[in-house]
mmCIF file of C-alpha atoms in Angstrom:
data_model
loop_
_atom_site.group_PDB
_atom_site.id
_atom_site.type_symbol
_atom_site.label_atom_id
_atom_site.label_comp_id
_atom_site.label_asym_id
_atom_site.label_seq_id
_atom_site.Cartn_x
_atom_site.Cartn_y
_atom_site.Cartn_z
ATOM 1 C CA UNK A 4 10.861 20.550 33.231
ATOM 2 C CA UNK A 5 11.105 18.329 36.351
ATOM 3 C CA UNK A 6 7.042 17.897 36.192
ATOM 4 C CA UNK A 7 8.242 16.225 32.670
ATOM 5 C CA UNK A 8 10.593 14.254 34.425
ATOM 6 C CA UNK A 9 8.581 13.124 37.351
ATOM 7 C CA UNK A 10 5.584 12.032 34.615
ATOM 8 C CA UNK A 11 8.231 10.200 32.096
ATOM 9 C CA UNK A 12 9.815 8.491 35.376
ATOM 10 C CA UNK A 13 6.431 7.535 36.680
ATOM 11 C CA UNK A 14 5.507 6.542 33.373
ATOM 12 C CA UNK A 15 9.065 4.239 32.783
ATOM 13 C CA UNK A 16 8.061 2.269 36.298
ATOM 14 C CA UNK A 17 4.306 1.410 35.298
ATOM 15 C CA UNK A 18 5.304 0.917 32.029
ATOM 16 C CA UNK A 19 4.320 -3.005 32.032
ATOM 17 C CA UNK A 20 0.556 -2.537 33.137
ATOM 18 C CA UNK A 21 0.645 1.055 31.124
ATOM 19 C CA UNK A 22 1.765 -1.006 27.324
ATOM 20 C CA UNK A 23 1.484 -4.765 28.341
ATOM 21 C CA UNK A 24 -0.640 -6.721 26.487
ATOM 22 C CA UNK A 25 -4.439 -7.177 27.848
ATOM 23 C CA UNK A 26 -4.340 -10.723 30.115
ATOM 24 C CA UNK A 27 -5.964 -11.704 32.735
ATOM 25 C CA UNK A 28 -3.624 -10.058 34.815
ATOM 26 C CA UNK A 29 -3.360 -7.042 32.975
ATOM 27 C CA UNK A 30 -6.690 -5.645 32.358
ATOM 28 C CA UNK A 31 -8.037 -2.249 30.684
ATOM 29 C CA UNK A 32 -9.192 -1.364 33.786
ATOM 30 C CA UNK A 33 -5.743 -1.934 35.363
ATOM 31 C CA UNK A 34 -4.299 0.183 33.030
ATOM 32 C CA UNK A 35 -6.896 3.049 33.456
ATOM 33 C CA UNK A 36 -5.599 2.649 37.183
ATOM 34 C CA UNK A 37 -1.961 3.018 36.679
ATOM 35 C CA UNK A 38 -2.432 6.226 34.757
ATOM 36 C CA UNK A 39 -4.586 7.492 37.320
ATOM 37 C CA UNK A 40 -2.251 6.618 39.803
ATOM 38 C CA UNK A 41 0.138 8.528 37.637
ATOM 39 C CA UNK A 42 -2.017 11.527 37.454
ATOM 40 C CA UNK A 43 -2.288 11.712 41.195
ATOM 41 C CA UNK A 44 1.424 11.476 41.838
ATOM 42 C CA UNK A 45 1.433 14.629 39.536
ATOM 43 C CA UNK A 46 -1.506 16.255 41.647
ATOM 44 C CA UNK A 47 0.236 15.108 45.064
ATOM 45 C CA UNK A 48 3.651 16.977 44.122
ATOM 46 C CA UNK A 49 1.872 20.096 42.852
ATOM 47 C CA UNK A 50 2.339 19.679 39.330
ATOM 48 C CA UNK A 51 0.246 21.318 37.133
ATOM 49 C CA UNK A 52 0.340 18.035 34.762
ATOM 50 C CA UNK A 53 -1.767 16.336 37.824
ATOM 51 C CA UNK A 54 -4.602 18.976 36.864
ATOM 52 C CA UNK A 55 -5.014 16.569 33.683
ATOM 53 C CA UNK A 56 -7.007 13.448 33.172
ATOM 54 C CA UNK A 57 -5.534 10.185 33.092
ATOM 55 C CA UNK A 58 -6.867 10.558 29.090
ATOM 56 C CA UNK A 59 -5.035 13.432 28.827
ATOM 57 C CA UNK A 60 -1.684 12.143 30.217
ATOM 58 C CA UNK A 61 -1.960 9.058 27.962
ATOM 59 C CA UNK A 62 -3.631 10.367 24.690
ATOM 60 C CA UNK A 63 -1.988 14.094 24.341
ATOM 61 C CA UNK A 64 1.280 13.723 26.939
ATOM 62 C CA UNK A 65 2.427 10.850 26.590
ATOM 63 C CA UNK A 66 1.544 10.884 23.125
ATOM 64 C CA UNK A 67 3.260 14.507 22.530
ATOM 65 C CA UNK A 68 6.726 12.921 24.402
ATOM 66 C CA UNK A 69 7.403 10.130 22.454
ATOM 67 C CA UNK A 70 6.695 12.062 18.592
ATOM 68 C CA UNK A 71 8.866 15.162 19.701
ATOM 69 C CA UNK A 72 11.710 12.225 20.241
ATOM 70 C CA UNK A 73 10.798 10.120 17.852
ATOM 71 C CA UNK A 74 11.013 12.633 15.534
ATOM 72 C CA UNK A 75 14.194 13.762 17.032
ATOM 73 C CA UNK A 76 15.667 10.747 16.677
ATOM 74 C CA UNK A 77 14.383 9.958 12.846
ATOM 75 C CA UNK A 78 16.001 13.549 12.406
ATOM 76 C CA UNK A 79 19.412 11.662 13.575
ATOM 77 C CA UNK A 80 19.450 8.527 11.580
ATOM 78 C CA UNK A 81 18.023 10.066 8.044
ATOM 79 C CA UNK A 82 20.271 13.340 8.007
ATOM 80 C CA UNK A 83 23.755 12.004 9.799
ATOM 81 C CA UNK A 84 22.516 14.923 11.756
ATOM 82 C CA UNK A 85 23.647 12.963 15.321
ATOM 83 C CA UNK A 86 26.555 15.659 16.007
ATOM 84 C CA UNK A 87 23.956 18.605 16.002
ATOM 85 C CA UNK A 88 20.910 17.386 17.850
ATOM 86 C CA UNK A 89 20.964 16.175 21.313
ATOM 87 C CA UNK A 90 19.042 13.733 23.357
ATOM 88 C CA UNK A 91 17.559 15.279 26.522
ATOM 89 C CA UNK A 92 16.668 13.673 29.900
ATOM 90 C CA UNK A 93 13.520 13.669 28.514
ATOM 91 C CA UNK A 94 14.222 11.832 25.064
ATOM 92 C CA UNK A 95 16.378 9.353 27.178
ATOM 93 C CA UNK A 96 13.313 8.555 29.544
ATOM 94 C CA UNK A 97 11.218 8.190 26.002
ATOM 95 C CA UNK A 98 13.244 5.690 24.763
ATOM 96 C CA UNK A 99 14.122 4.134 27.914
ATOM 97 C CA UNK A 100 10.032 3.676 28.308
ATOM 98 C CA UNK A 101 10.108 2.345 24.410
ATOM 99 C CA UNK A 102 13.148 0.065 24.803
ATOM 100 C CA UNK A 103 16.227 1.078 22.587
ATOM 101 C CA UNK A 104 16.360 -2.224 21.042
ATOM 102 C CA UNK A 105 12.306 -1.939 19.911
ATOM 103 C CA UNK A 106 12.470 -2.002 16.027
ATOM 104 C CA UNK A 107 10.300 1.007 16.116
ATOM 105 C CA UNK A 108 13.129 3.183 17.678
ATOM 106 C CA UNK A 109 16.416 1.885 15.841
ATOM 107 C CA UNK A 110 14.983 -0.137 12.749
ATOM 108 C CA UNK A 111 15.125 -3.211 11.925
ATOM 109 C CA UNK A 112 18.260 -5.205 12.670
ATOM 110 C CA UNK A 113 18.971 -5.602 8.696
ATOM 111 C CA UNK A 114 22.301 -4.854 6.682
ATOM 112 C CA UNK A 115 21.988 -1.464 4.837
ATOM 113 C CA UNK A 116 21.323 -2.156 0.861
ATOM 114 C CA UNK A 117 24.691 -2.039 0.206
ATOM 115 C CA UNK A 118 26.040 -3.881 3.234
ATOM 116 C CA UNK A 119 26.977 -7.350 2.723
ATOM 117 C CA UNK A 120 25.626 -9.306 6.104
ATOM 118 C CA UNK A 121 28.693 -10.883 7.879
ATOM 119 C CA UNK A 122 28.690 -14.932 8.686
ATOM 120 C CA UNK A 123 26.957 -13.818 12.115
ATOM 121 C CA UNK A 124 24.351 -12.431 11.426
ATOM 122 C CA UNK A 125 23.380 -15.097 8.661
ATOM 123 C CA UNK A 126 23.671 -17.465 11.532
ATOM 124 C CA UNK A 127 21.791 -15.504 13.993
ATOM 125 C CA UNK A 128 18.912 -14.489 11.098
ATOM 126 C CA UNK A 129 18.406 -18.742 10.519
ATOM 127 C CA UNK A 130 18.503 -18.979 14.523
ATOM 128 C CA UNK A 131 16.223 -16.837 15.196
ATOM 129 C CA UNK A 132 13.271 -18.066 11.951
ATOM 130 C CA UNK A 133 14.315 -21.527 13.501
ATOM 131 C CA UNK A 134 12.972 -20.622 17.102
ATOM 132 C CA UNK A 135 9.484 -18.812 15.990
ATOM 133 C CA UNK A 136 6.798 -21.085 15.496
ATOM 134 C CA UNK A 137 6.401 -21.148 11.792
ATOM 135 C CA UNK A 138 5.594 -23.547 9.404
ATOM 136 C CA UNK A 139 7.801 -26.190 8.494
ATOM 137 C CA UNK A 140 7.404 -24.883 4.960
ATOM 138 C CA UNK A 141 7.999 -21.832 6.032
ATOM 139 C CA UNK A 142 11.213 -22.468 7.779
ATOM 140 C CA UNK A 143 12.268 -24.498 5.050
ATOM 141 C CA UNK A 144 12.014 -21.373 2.564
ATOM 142 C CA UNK A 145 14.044 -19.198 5.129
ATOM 143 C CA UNK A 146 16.924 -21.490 5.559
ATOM 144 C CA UNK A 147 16.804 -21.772 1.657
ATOM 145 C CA UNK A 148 17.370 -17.868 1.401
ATOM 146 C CA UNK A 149 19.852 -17.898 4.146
ATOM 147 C CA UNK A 150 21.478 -20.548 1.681
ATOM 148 C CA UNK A 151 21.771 -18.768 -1.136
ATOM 149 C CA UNK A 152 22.482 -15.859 0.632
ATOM 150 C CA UNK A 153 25.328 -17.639 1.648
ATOM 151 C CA UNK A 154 26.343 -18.675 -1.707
ATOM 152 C CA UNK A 155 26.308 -15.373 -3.186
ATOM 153 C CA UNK A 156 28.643 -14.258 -0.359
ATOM 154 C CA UNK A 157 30.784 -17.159 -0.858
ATOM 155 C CA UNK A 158 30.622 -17.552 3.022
ATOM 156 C CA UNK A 159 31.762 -20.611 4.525
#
């Protein structure tokens, strides 16, 4: 277990280079770096996990940490099954690494079906479409369904 814990930790403080976007800063071969660097941190301590690759870490560790929890926590939100299964230190470092607010770990900030959206989070919805750098037609469409949306709620 700790080996885990040492790669997810190692992993959580090179996550930038490790799933930043390529720039001119942050190359492919930068990356291939930080996992090696990784790797030999493993190696140093006497891990068996630094007898890997760097490939290996990323494509079947890493890979094999973050489905176990994402499944784990997919388990949670679909079957109201949050009482019975419990995060580990190692889920926690998984979506610590992923961010907790990344639409791919808790879904999409959207009112369930049968949730009415309160005045808020209209306002926030037309905020945020207003910031992006869309269309003006574009915009214009969004603030029209944030208008009706607002009409069928009969909100201010």
């Amino acid at each position: 277990m700790e080996a885990k814990i040492v790669f997810l930790k190692a992993v959580q403080r090179e996550k930038a280079t490790l799933f930043g976007a390529l720039s001119s800063t942050i190359t492919a071969k930068a990356k291939e770096e930080a996992w090696e660097l990784i790797r030999q941190e493993l190696a140093d301590g006497g891990h068996a996990l630094g007898q890997k690759t760097w490939k290996q870490l990323r494509d079947e560790k890493w890979a094999y940490f973050k489905r176990k929890t994402m499944e784990k926590l997919d388990k949670m939100q679909n079957t109201g099954d949050a009482g019975e299964t419990v995060l580990t230190e190692i889920d926690e470092l998984v979506l610590a690494i992923l961010h907790k607010e990344c639409p791919t770990v808790v879904g999409l900030d959207v009112a369930e079906s049968r949730q009415r959206p309160s005045e808020t989070e209209l306002k926030n919805w037309l905020a945020a479409s207003q910031g992006s750098r869309k269309t003006k037609r574009k915009r214009h469409i969004e603030e029209s369904d944030y208008m009706s949306l607002k009409q069928d709620l009969h909100v201010g």
